[in-house]
PDB file of C-alpha atoms in Angstrom:
ATOM      1  CA  MET A 820      16.024  -2.669 -21.221  1.00  0.00           C
ATOM      2  CA  ILE A 821      14.311   0.587 -22.188  1.00  0.00           C
ATOM      3  CA  LYS A 822      13.489  -0.811 -25.648  1.00  0.00           C
ATOM      4  CA  PHE A 823      11.989  -3.897 -23.992  1.00  0.00           C
ATOM      5  CA  TRP A 824       9.518  -1.885 -21.901  1.00  0.00           C
ATOM      6  CA  ARG A 825       8.746   0.939 -24.330  1.00  0.00           C
ATOM      7  CA  ASN A 826       8.083  -1.079 -27.493  1.00  0.00           C
ATOM      8  CA  ARG A 827       7.988  -4.820 -26.934  1.00  0.00           C
ATOM      9  CA  THR A 828       6.865  -5.458 -30.510  1.00  0.00           C
ATOM     10  CA  LYS A 829      10.413  -4.649 -31.654  1.00  0.00           C
ATOM     11  CA  VAL A 830      12.065  -7.010 -29.183  1.00  0.00           C
ATOM     12  CA  THR A 831      13.099 -10.463 -30.354  1.00  0.00           C
ATOM     13  CA  PRO A 832      12.316 -13.545 -28.219  1.00  0.00           C
ATOM     14  CA  GLU A 833      16.034 -13.936 -27.522  1.00  0.00           C
ATOM     15  CA  GLN A 834      16.318 -10.324 -26.334  1.00  0.00           C
ATOM     16  CA  GLU A 835      13.260 -10.748 -24.131  1.00  0.00           C
ATOM     17  CA  LYS A 836      14.718 -13.917 -22.622  1.00  0.00           C
ATOM     18  CA  ARG A 837      17.979 -12.127 -21.833  1.00  0.00           C
ATOM     19  CA  VAL A 838      16.113  -9.265 -20.133  1.00  0.00           C
ATOM     20  CA  TRP A 839      14.072 -11.600 -17.918  1.00  0.00           C
ATOM     21  CA  ASN A 840      17.146 -13.648 -17.034  1.00  0.00           C
ATOM     22  CA  HIS A 841      18.989 -10.484 -16.035  1.00  0.00           C
ATOM     23  CA  ILE A 842      16.080  -9.263 -13.898  1.00  0.00           C
ATOM     24  CA  ASP A 843      15.757 -12.728 -12.318  1.00  0.00           C
ATOM     25  CA  SER A 844      19.425 -12.576 -11.409  1.00  0.00           C
ATOM     26  CA  LEU A 845      19.129  -9.080  -9.897  1.00  0.00           C
ATOM     27  CA  TYR A 846      16.161  -9.956  -7.699  1.00  0.00           C
ATOM     28  CA  SER A 847      17.651 -13.280  -6.614  1.00  0.00           C
ATOM     29  CA  LYS A 848      20.690 -11.380  -5.340  1.00  0.00           C
ATOM     30  CA  LEU A 849      18.421  -8.834  -3.655  1.00  0.00           C
ATOM     31  CA  GLU A 850      16.453 -11.587  -1.918  1.00  0.00           C
ATOM     32  CA  GLU A 851      19.680 -13.243  -0.731  1.00  0.00           C
ATOM     33  CA  GLY A 852      21.109  -9.936   0.463  1.00  0.00           C
ATOM     34  CA  ASN A 853      24.047 -10.132  -1.959  1.00  0.00           C
ATOM     35  CA  ALA A 854      23.123  -7.312  -4.335  1.00  0.00           C
ATOM     36  CA  THR A 855      25.898  -4.786  -4.905  1.00  0.00           C
ATOM     37  CA  GLU A 856      25.336  -1.028  -4.860  1.00  0.00           C
ATOM     38  CA  ASP A 857      25.412  -1.013  -8.660  1.00  0.00           C
ATOM     39  CA  GLU A 858      22.810  -3.800  -8.819  1.00  0.00           C
ATOM     40  CA  LEU A 859      20.544  -1.934  -6.377  1.00  0.00           C
ATOM     41  CA  LYS A 860      20.784   1.098  -8.660  1.00  0.00           C
ATOM     42  CA  GLN A 861      19.785  -1.107 -11.599  1.00  0.00           C
ATOM     43  CA  ILE A 862      16.702  -2.284  -9.680  1.00  0.00           C
ATOM     44  CA  ASP A 863      15.801   1.329  -8.913  1.00  0.00           C
ATOM     45  CA  GLY A 864      16.259   2.132 -12.595  1.00  0.00           C
ATOM     46  CA  ILE A 865      13.980  -0.696 -13.685  1.00  0.00           C
ATOM     47  CA  SER A 866      11.143   0.545 -11.465  1.00  0.00           C
ATOM     48  CA  LYS A 867      11.558   4.122 -12.709  1.00  0.00           C
ATOM     49  CA  ILE A 868      11.529   3.035 -16.370  1.00  0.00           C
ATOM     50  CA  ILE A 869       8.290   1.136 -15.869  1.00  0.00           C
ATOM     51  CA  MET A 870       6.613   3.954 -13.945  1.00  0.00           C
ATOM     52  CA  ASP A 871       7.650   6.324 -16.745  1.00  0.00           C
ATOM     53  CA  VAL A 872       6.157   3.990 -19.338  1.00  0.00           C
ATOM     54  CA  ILE A 873       2.934   3.696 -17.335  1.00  0.00           C
ATOM     55  CA  GLY A 874       2.690   7.447 -16.916  1.00  0.00           C
ATOM     56  CA  LYS A 875       3.177   8.265 -20.590  1.00  0.00           C
ATOM     57  CA  SER A 876       1.426   5.399 -22.326  1.00  0.00           C
ATOM     58  CA  SER A 877      -2.026   6.156 -23.703  1.00  0.00           C
ATOM     59  CA  LYS A 878      -2.257   3.304 -26.166  1.00  0.00           C
ATOM     60  CA  VAL A 879      -3.025   0.489 -23.748  1.00  0.00           C
ATOM     61  CA  LYS A 880      -6.612  -0.632 -24.146  1.00  0.00           C
ATOM     62  CA  LYS A 881      -9.031  -0.272 -21.277  1.00  0.00           C
ATOM     63  CA  GLU A 882      -8.642  -2.998 -18.622  1.00  0.00           C
ATOM     64  CA  LYS A 883      -5.739  -4.607 -20.466  1.00  0.00           C
ATOM     65  CA  ARG A 884      -3.659  -6.257 -17.775  1.00  0.00           C
ATOM     66  CA  LEU A 885       0.079  -6.673 -17.765  1.00  0.00           C
ATOM     67  CA  GLN A 886       1.605  -8.965 -15.175  1.00  0.00           C
ATOM     68  CA  PHE A 887       4.879  -7.145 -14.671  1.00  0.00           C
ATOM     69  CA  PHE A 888       6.818 -10.044 -13.340  1.00  0.00           C
ATOM     70  CA  HIS A 889       5.787 -13.642 -13.094  1.00  0.00           C
ATOM     71  CA  SER A 890       8.592 -15.269 -11.162  1.00  0.00           C
ATOM     72  CA  ILE A 891      10.232 -12.750  -8.803  1.00  0.00           C
ATOM     73  CA  LYS A 892       9.920 -13.374  -5.085  1.00  0.00           C
ATOM     74  CA  TYR A 893       9.387 -10.323  -2.887  1.00  0.00           C
ATOM     75  CA  ALA A 894      12.543  -9.525  -0.943  1.00  0.00           C
ATOM     76  CA  GLY A 895      10.819  -8.603   2.297  1.00  0.00           C
ATOM     77  CA  VAL A 896       8.824  -5.807   3.904  1.00  0.00           C
ATOM     78  CA  GLY A 897      10.669  -2.507   3.914  1.00  0.00           C
ATOM     79  CA  VAL A 898      13.310  -3.507   1.362  1.00  0.00           C
ATOM     80  CA  ALA A 899      15.822  -0.701   0.869  1.00  0.00           C
ATOM     81  CA  ALA A 900      15.628  -0.493  -2.932  1.00  0.00           C
ATOM     82  CA  SER A 901      12.518   0.911  -4.561  1.00  0.00           C
ATOM     83  CA  VAL A 902      10.948  -2.246  -5.915  1.00  0.00           C
ATOM     84  CA  LEU A 903       8.111  -2.159  -8.401  1.00  0.00           C
ATOM     85  CA  LEU A 904       8.655  -5.507 -10.087  1.00  0.00           C
ATOM     86  CA  VAL A 905       7.551  -7.826  -7.297  1.00  0.00           C
ATOM     87  CA  MET A 906       5.507 -10.965  -7.579  1.00  0.00           C
ATOM     88  CA  GLY A 907       1.811 -10.183  -7.485  1.00  0.00           C
ATOM     89  CA  ILE A 908       1.966  -6.658  -8.868  1.00  0.00           C
ATOM     90  CA  SER A 909       0.014  -5.935 -12.008  1.00  0.00           C
ATOM     91  CA  TYR A 910      -1.299  -2.839 -13.665  1.00  0.00           C
ATOM     92  CA  SER A 911      -4.304  -2.013 -15.760  1.00  0.00           C
ATOM     93  CA  VAL A 912      -5.743   1.057 -17.431  1.00  0.00           C
ATOM     94  CA  SER A 913      -9.099   2.314 -16.204  1.00  0.00           C
ATOM     95  CA  GLU A 914     -11.307   5.336 -16.838  1.00  0.00           C
ATOM     96  CA  LYS A 915     -12.151   6.048 -13.230  1.00  0.00           C
ATOM     97  CA  LEU A 916      -9.727   7.267 -10.593  1.00  0.00           C
ATOM     98  CA  ALA A 917     -11.933   6.603  -7.570  1.00  0.00           C
ATOM     99  CA  ASP A 918     -15.573   5.900  -6.822  1.00  0.00           C
ATOM    100  CA  SER A 919     -15.984   9.439  -5.486  1.00  0.00           C
ATOM    101  CA  THR A 920     -14.507  11.180  -8.539  1.00  0.00           C
ATOM    102  CA  ASP A 921     -15.512  11.892 -12.093  1.00  0.00           C
ATOM    103  CA  ALA A 922     -14.354   9.418 -14.702  1.00  0.00           C
ATOM    104  CA  MET A 923     -10.814  10.019 -15.899  1.00  0.00           C
ATOM    105  CA  ALA A 924      -8.011   7.935 -17.375  1.00  0.00           C
ATOM    106  CA  CYS A 925      -5.673   6.336 -14.876  1.00  0.00           C
ATOM    107  CA  ASN A 926      -3.352   3.392 -14.334  1.00  0.00           C
ATOM    108  CA  VAL A 927      -4.152   0.890 -11.589  1.00  0.00           C
ATOM    109  CA  ILE A 928      -1.384  -0.781  -9.592  1.00  0.00           C
ATOM    110  CA  GLN A 929      -2.523  -3.930  -7.778  1.00  0.00           C
ATOM    111  CA  CYS A 930      -0.469  -6.036  -5.374  1.00  0.00           C
ATOM    112  CA  ARG A 931      -0.907  -9.163  -3.291  1.00  0.00           C
ATOM    113  CA  ASN A 932       2.095  -8.566  -1.023  1.00  0.00           C
ATOM    114  CA  ASP A 933       3.465  -5.492   0.742  1.00  0.00           C
ATOM    115  CA  SER A 934       5.323  -3.605  -1.982  1.00  0.00           C
ATOM    116  CA  VAL A 935       7.321  -0.430  -2.573  1.00  0.00           C
ATOM    117  CA  LEU A 936       6.493   1.850  -5.496  1.00  0.00           C
ATOM    118  CA  HIS A 937       8.569   4.754  -6.776  1.00  0.00           C
ATOM    119  CA  LEU A 938       6.444   7.396  -8.497  1.00  0.00           C
ATOM    120  CA  ALA A 939       7.697   9.642 -11.268  1.00  0.00           C
ATOM    121  CA  ASP A 940       7.920  12.716  -8.984  1.00  0.00           C
ATOM    122  CA  GLY A 941      10.175  10.935  -6.484  1.00  0.00           C
ATOM    123  CA  THR A 942       7.395  10.038  -4.037  1.00  0.00           C
ATOM    124  CA  VAL A 943       7.773   6.620  -2.405  1.00  0.00           C
ATOM    125  CA  VAL A 944       4.610   4.608  -1.731  1.00  0.00           C
ATOM    126  CA  TYR A 945       4.574   1.582   0.567  1.00  0.00           C
ATOM    127  CA  LEU A 946       1.511  -0.315  -0.626  1.00  0.00           C
ATOM    128  CA  ALA A 947       0.045  -2.924   1.723  1.00  0.00           C
ATOM    129  CA  GLY A 948      -0.809  -6.349   0.349  1.00  0.00           C
ATOM    130  CA  GLY A 949      -4.299  -6.543  -1.090  1.00  0.00           C
ATOM    131  CA  SER A 950      -4.370  -2.822  -1.914  1.00  0.00           C
ATOM    132  CA  ASN A 951      -4.868  -0.942  -5.193  1.00  0.00           C
ATOM    133  CA  LEU A 952      -3.310   2.383  -6.159  1.00  0.00           C
ATOM    134  CA  SER A 953      -4.660   4.318  -9.144  1.00  0.00           C
ATOM    135  CA  ILE A 954      -2.372   6.917 -10.728  1.00  0.00           C
ATOM    136  CA  ALA A 955      -3.912   9.605 -12.925  1.00  0.00           C
ATOM    137  CA  ASN A 956      -2.552   9.764 -16.471  1.00  0.00           C
ATOM    138  CA  ASN A 957      -1.964  13.495 -16.014  1.00  0.00           C
ATOM    139  CA  PHE A 958      -0.025  12.903 -12.782  1.00  0.00           C
ATOM    140  CA  GLY A 959       2.473  15.715 -12.248  1.00  0.00           C
ATOM    141  CA  LYS A 960       1.069  18.128 -14.844  1.00  0.00           C
ATOM    142  CA  LYS A 961      -1.272  20.258 -12.729  1.00  0.00           C
ATOM    143  CA  ASP A 962      -1.217  18.318  -9.500  1.00  0.00           C
ATOM    144  CA  ARG A 963      -0.216  14.846  -8.345  1.00  0.00           C
ATOM    145  CA  THR A 964      -3.342  12.748  -7.872  1.00  0.00           C
ATOM    146  CA  VAL A 965      -3.635   9.099  -6.862  1.00  0.00           C
ATOM    147  CA  ALA A 966      -6.531   7.033  -5.523  1.00  0.00           C
ATOM    148  CA  LEU A 967      -6.260   4.306  -2.898  1.00  0.00           C
ATOM    149  CA  THR A 968      -8.295   1.290  -1.914  1.00  0.00           C
ATOM    150  CA  GLY A 969      -6.616  -0.464   1.002  1.00  0.00           C
ATOM    151  CA  GLU A 970      -3.667   0.875   2.973  1.00  0.00           C
ATOM    152  CA  ALA A 971      -0.538   2.787   2.033  1.00  0.00           C
ATOM    153  CA  PHE A 972       2.210   4.848   3.638  1.00  0.00           C
ATOM    154  CA  PHE A 973       3.347   7.820   1.566  1.00  0.00           C
ATOM    155  CA  GLU A 974       6.685   9.634   1.644  1.00  0.00           C
ATOM    156  CA  VAL A 975       5.756  12.547  -0.596  1.00  0.00           C
ATOM    157  CA  ALA A 976       8.405  14.421  -2.562  1.00  0.00           C
ATOM    158  CA  LYS A 977       8.251  18.151  -1.846  1.00  0.00           C
ATOM    159  CA  ASP A 978       6.709  20.381  -4.492  1.00  0.00           C
ATOM    160  CA  LYS A 979       5.221  23.688  -3.308  1.00  0.00           C
ATOM    161  CA  LYS A 980       3.497  24.289  -6.644  1.00  0.00           C
ATOM    162  CA  LYS A 981       1.848  20.892  -7.095  1.00  0.00           C
ATOM    163  CA  SER A 982      -0.275  19.353  -4.374  1.00  0.00           C
ATOM    164  CA  PHE A 983      -0.134  15.601  -3.790  1.00  0.00           C
ATOM    165  CA  ILE A 984      -3.691  14.318  -3.424  1.00  0.00           C
ATOM    166  CA  VAL A 985      -4.726  10.884  -2.166  1.00  0.00           C
ATOM    167  CA  LYS A 986      -8.364  10.157  -2.968  1.00  0.00           C
ATOM    168  CA  THR A 987     -10.335   7.408  -1.257  1.00  0.00           C
ATOM    169  CA  LYS A 988     -14.007   6.547  -1.563  1.00  0.00           C
ATOM    170  CA  GLU A 989     -14.866   8.608   1.515  1.00  0.00           C
ATOM    171  CA  ILE A 990     -12.103  11.155   2.237  1.00  0.00           C
ATOM    172  CA  ASN A 991      -9.115  12.821   0.592  1.00  0.00           C
ATOM    173  CA  ALA A 992      -5.679  13.846   1.863  1.00  0.00           C
ATOM    174  CA  ILE A 993      -3.919  16.881   0.364  1.00  0.00           C
ATOM    175  CA  VAL A 994      -0.223  17.617   0.959  1.00  0.00           C
ATOM    176  CA  HIS A 995       2.831  19.212  -0.657  1.00  0.00           C
ATOM    177  CA  GLY A 996       5.570  17.127   0.977  1.00  0.00           C
ATOM    178  CA  THR A 997       5.233  14.961   4.067  1.00  0.00           C
ATOM    179  CA  SER A 998       4.842  11.372   5.261  1.00  0.00           C
ATOM    180  CA  PHE A 999       1.533   9.869   6.319  1.00  0.00           C
ATOM    181  CA  ASN A1000      -0.508   6.665   6.378  1.00  0.00           C
ATOM    182  CA  VAL A1001      -3.940   6.151   4.813  1.00  0.00           C
ATOM    183  CA  VAL A1002      -6.324   3.278   5.593  1.00  0.00           C
ATOM    184  CA  ALA A1003      -9.360   2.994   3.317  1.00  0.00           C
ATOM    185  CA  TYR A1004     -10.394  -0.607   2.711  1.00  0.00           C
ATOM    186  CA  GLY A1005     -13.470  -1.288   0.620  1.00  0.00           C
ATOM    187  CA  GLY A1006     -16.418  -2.512   2.670  1.00  0.00           C
ATOM    188  CA  THR A1007     -15.201  -1.040   5.978  1.00  0.00           C
ATOM    189  CA  VAL A1008     -16.999   1.633   7.979  1.00  0.00           C
ATOM    190  CA  GLU A1009     -13.943   3.691   8.922  1.00  0.00           C
ATOM    191  CA  SER A1010     -11.283   5.468   6.863  1.00  0.00           C
ATOM    192  CA  GLN A1011      -8.160   6.921   8.502  1.00  0.00           C
ATOM    193  CA  VAL A1012      -5.346   9.364   7.835  1.00  0.00           C
ATOM    194  CA  ALA A1013      -2.407   9.494  10.272  1.00  0.00           C
ATOM    195  CA  VAL A1014       0.411  12.035   9.956  1.00  0.00           C
ATOM    196  CA  ARG A1015       3.996  11.067  10.679  1.00  0.00           C
ATOM    197  CA  THR A1016       5.740  14.240   9.485  1.00  0.00           C
ATOM    198  CA  GLY A1017       4.685  17.544   7.990  1.00  0.00           C
ATOM    199  CA  CYS A1018       1.123  18.741   7.483  1.00  0.00           C
ATOM    200  CA  VAL A1019      -1.859  17.013   5.842  1.00  0.00           C
ATOM    201  CA  GLU A1020      -5.245  18.506   5.024  1.00  0.00           C
ATOM    202  CA  VAL A1021      -8.127  16.028   5.224  1.00  0.00           C
ATOM    203  CA  ALA A1022     -11.350  16.698   3.336  1.00  0.00           C
ATOM    204  CA  LYS A1023     -14.544  15.089   2.081  1.00  0.00           C
ATOM    205  CA  GLY A1024     -15.527  16.654  -1.198  1.00  0.00           C
ATOM    206  CA  GLU A1025     -15.497  20.424  -0.720  1.00  0.00           C
ATOM    207  CA  GLN A1026     -15.667  20.118   3.080  1.00  0.00           C
ATOM    208  CA  SER A1027     -12.282  20.442   4.812  1.00  0.00           C
ATOM    209  CA  PHE A1028     -11.861  18.861   8.235  1.00  0.00           C
ATOM    210  CA  GLY A1029      -8.714  20.902   8.857  1.00  0.00           C
ATOM    211  CA  LYS A1030      -4.950  20.581   8.658  1.00  0.00           C
ATOM    212  CA  PHE A1031      -3.191  18.021  10.813  1.00  0.00           C
ATOM    213  CA  HIS A1032       0.384  17.525  11.979  1.00  0.00           C
ATOM    214  CA  CYS A1033       2.805  14.965  13.443  1.00  0.00           C
ATOM    215  CA  GLY A1034       0.989  12.323  15.496  1.00  0.00           C
ATOM    216  CA  ASP A1035      -2.506  13.447  14.477  1.00  0.00           C
ATOM    217  CA  ARG A1036      -4.965  10.808  13.319  1.00  0.00           C
ATOM    218  CA  VAL A1037      -8.264  11.554  11.592  1.00  0.00           C
ATOM    219  CA  VAL A1038     -10.964   8.867  11.500  1.00  0.00           C
ATOM    220  CA  TYR A1039     -14.043   9.175   9.311  1.00  0.00           C
ATOM    221  CA  ASP A1040     -17.026   6.974  10.249  1.00  0.00           C
ATOM    222  CA  LYS A1041     -19.161   6.436   7.154  1.00  0.00           C
ATOM    223  CA  ALA A1042     -22.110   4.952   9.039  1.00  0.00           C
ATOM    224  CA  ALA A1043     -22.398   7.937  11.369  1.00  0.00           C
ATOM    225  CA  ASN A1044     -21.131  10.456   8.783  1.00  0.00           C
ATOM    226  CA  ARG A1045     -18.820  11.738  11.506  1.00  0.00           C
ATOM    227  CA  VAL A1046     -15.144  12.629  11.722  1.00  0.00           C
ATOM    228  CA  SER A1047     -13.030  12.342  14.874  1.00  0.00           C
ATOM    229  CA  HIS A1048      -9.461  13.347  15.691  1.00  0.00           C
ATOM    230  CA  ASP A1049      -6.982  11.957  18.212  1.00  0.00           C
ATOM    231  CA  THR A1050      -3.218  11.662  18.655  1.00  0.00           C
ATOM    232  CA  VAL A1051      -1.096   8.528  18.332  1.00  0.00           C
ATOM    233  CA  ASN A1052       2.575   7.680  18.696  1.00  0.00           C
ATOM    234  CA  PRO A1053       4.210   8.922  15.460  1.00  0.00           C
ATOM    235  CA  ASP A1054       6.638   5.976  15.583  1.00  0.00           C
ATOM    236  CA  ASN A1055       3.677   3.622  15.158  1.00  0.00           C
ATOM    237  CA  ILE A1056       2.500   5.336  11.974  1.00  0.00           C
ATOM    238  CA  GLY A1057       3.661   3.228   9.046  1.00  0.00           C
ATOM    239  CA  ALA A1058       5.459   0.737  11.312  1.00  0.00           C
ATOM    240  CA  TRP A1059       4.042  -2.057   9.144  1.00  0.00           C
ATOM    241  CA  THR A1060       6.366  -0.951   6.308  1.00  0.00           C
ATOM    242  CA  THR A1061       9.364  -2.288   8.244  1.00  0.00           C
ATOM    243  CA  GLY A1062       7.682  -5.512   9.349  1.00  0.00           C
ATOM    244  CA  GLY A1063       5.795  -4.313  12.409  1.00  0.00           C
ATOM    245  CA  PHE A1064       2.209  -5.230  13.229  1.00  0.00           C
ATOM    246  CA  VAL A1065       0.458  -2.303  14.890  1.00  0.00           C
ATOM    247  CA  LEU A1066      -3.189  -1.828  15.826  1.00  0.00           C
ATOM    248  CA  GLU A1067      -4.315   1.324  17.604  1.00  0.00           C
ATOM    249  CA  ASP A1068      -7.952   1.475  18.650  1.00  0.00           C
ATOM    250  CA  ALA A1069      -8.691  -0.866  15.742  1.00  0.00           C
ATOM    251  CA  THR A1070     -12.089  -2.401  15.082  1.00  0.00           C
ATOM    252  CA  VAL A1071     -12.589  -6.153  14.755  1.00  0.00           C
ATOM    253  CA  GLU A1072     -13.259  -5.510  11.074  1.00  0.00           C
ATOM    254  CA  GLU A1073      -9.826  -3.886  10.695  1.00  0.00           C
ATOM    255  CA  LEU A1074      -8.162  -6.744  12.598  1.00  0.00           C
ATOM    256  CA  LYS A1075      -9.676  -9.269  10.180  1.00  0.00           C
ATOM    257  CA  ILE A1076      -8.502  -7.314   7.140  1.00  0.00           C
ATOM    258  CA  ARG A1077      -4.975  -6.901   8.471  1.00  0.00           C
ATOM    259  CA  VAL A1078      -4.684 -10.592   9.347  1.00  0.00           C
ATOM    260  CA  LYS A1079      -5.950 -11.598   5.900  1.00  0.00           C
ATOM    261  CA  ASN A1080      -3.590  -9.257   4.048  1.00  0.00           C
ATOM    262  CA  ARG A1081      -0.542  -9.984   6.211  1.00  0.00           C
ATOM    263  CA  PHE A1082      -0.910 -13.711   6.822  1.00  0.00           C
ATOM    264  CA  HIS A1083      -3.174 -14.679   3.880  1.00  0.00           C
ATOM    265  CA  ARG A1084      -5.677 -16.390   6.167  1.00  0.00           C
ATOM    266  CA  GLU A1085      -9.290 -15.638   7.011  1.00  0.00           C
ATOM    267  CA  LEU A1086      -9.814 -14.710  10.671  1.00  0.00           C
ATOM    268  CA  VAL A1087     -12.931 -16.380  12.095  1.00  0.00           C
ATOM    269  CA  ILE A1088     -14.120 -15.281  15.556  1.00  0.00           C
ATOM    270  CA  GLU A1089     -16.544 -17.783  17.079  1.00  0.00           C
ATOM    271  CA  LYS A1090     -19.376 -16.908  19.472  1.00  0.00           C
ATOM    272  CA  ASP A1091     -18.210 -13.390  20.209  1.00  0.00           C
ATOM    273  CA  ALA A1092     -14.842 -14.642  21.507  1.00  0.00           C
ATOM    274  CA  ILE A1093     -13.676 -11.110  20.779  1.00  0.00           C
ATOM    275  CA  PRO A1094     -16.585  -8.667  21.283  1.00  0.00           C
ATOM    276  CA  ALA A1095     -17.895  -7.216  18.030  1.00  0.00           C
ATOM    277  CA  ASP A1096     -17.508  -3.681  19.406  1.00  0.00           C
ATOM    278  CA  ALA A1097     -13.978  -4.256  20.735  1.00  0.00           C
ATOM    279  CA  ARG A1098     -11.249  -1.677  20.139  1.00  0.00           C
ATOM    280  CA  ILE A1099      -7.971  -3.524  19.773  1.00  0.00           C
ATOM    281  CA  ASN A1100      -4.516  -2.199  20.651  1.00  0.00           C
ATOM    282  CA  TYR A1101      -1.474  -4.254  19.765  1.00  0.00           C
ATOM    283  CA  CYS A1102       2.070  -3.301  18.864  1.00  0.00           C
ATOM    284  CA  SER A1103       5.115  -5.241  17.652  1.00  0.00           C
ATOM    285  CA  TYR A1104       7.796  -3.305  15.797  1.00  0.00           C
ATOM    286  CA  ARG A1105      10.103  -6.018  14.525  1.00  0.00           C
ATOM    287  CA  LEU A1106       9.463  -8.475  11.733  1.00  0.00           C
ATOM    288  CA  GLU A1107      10.663 -11.407  13.840  1.00  0.00           C
ATOM    289  CA  GLN A1108       8.099 -10.494  16.524  1.00  0.00           C
ATOM    290  CA  SER A1109       5.265 -10.059  14.061  1.00  0.00           C
ATOM    291  CA  GLY A1110       4.689 -13.613  12.866  1.00  0.00           C
ATOM    292  CA  VAL A1111       1.201 -15.055  12.875  1.00  0.00           C
ATOM    293  CA  ASN A1112       1.704 -17.068  16.083  1.00  0.00           C
ATOM    294  CA  ASN A1113       3.112 -14.153  18.064  1.00  0.00           C
ATOM    295  CA  VAL A1114       0.375 -11.805  16.926  1.00  0.00           C
ATOM    296  CA  MET A1115      -2.499 -14.202  17.573  1.00  0.00           C
ATOM    297  CA  LYS A1116      -1.092 -15.447  20.897  1.00  0.00           C
ATOM    298  CA  ASN A1117      -0.805 -11.924  22.284  1.00  0.00           C
ATOM    299  CA  ILE A1118      -4.158 -10.715  20.997  1.00  0.00           C
ATOM    300  CA  CYS A1119      -5.914 -13.803  22.339  1.00  0.00           C
ATOM    301  CA  ALA A1120      -4.219 -13.275  25.718  1.00  0.00           C
ATOM    302  CA  ILE A1121      -5.960  -9.894  25.981  1.00  0.00           C
ATOM    303  CA  TYR A1122      -9.400 -11.488  25.632  1.00  0.00           C
ATOM    304  CA  GLY A1123      -8.751 -14.825  27.321  1.00  0.00           C
ATOM    305  CA  THR A1124      -9.342 -16.782  24.127  1.00  0.00           C
ATOM    306  CA  ARG A1125      -7.467 -19.392  22.117  1.00  0.00           C
ATOM    307  CA  TYR A1126      -6.747 -19.809  18.429  1.00  0.00           C
ATOM    308  CA  GLU A1127      -6.150 -22.557  15.887  1.00  0.00           C
ATOM    309  CA  ILE A1128      -4.382 -22.070  12.554  1.00  0.00           C
ATOM    310  CA  SER A1129      -5.138 -24.072   9.423  1.00  0.00           C
ATOM    311  CA  ASP A1130      -3.983 -23.615   5.845  1.00  0.00           C
ATOM    312  CA  ASN A1131      -6.399 -20.809   5.063  1.00  0.00           C
ATOM    313  CA  ARG A1132      -8.116 -19.904   8.353  1.00  0.00           C
ATOM    314  CA  ILE A1133      -7.402 -18.746  11.880  1.00  0.00           C
ATOM    315  CA  VAL A1134     -10.232 -19.598  14.278  1.00  0.00           C
ATOM    316  CA  VAL A1135     -10.520 -17.752  17.612  1.00  0.00           C
ATOM    317  CA  SER A1136     -12.742 -19.347  20.256  1.00  0.00           C
ATOM    318  CA  ARG A1137     -13.287 -19.597  24.005  1.00  0.00           C
TER     319      ARG A1137
END
């Protein structure tokens, strides 16, 4: 297995076939809920091997893409094992960590579905579908730096000597060991950091907005160049990682993004059926309560509207 990932040029077609068949078998059992403890450990091991290869490889050409796995079905949101090899995840090598930073070598993890990543330092990242996570090539040497476009929940491994830094286009989060959620979708006005446990410093460039604790949420409005701070239910922070669908004071823009990433459909709101300046609050904690019909039915009930679902669109109207 290690030989397969570290130096594929020395792997025969028969060996490669056996590796893929074995991985197929492991993930099929995981999806069916029949994986043994030993098989779950193997899945964890696979993800760690690949992250190690990504972290140490410097020979991959710029923007060369490797589709990690072409036929594995994702086992569900919040799967217990740390799963890197899920359908829709790819990685590439880039020379820029984030739009707001100087150019530097990094690896870019991209996913279509909600996915779980296990970083080399032991940090667990729950990456929302449609998001990108860039990992600096020197991750773990001086500090632990990643860059995010989209949404992710971080359970950061403790390390008092090495800060864990999440860079977005507008704001950064700096921690040593804690759990928190970051929302920073490209093209949106607002970026958010919400703290579930521990302490997180939020900054923009050299300007620090302060240190925040359990239940604190920091919202940066790019259009107004203004930061605000409120408190939210800590249980809601990162609830999406276990199948929940939670919106707290969300904009219509955020609602559209979340619907697109979760249900893979474009949300169309006709004739101001939901006011453009609306702030939406909705909460369902369980996966079985967070299907597209439940979510849309309850949100439409708030505004007295109706919805229709097609293959690739959800239309809300009066």
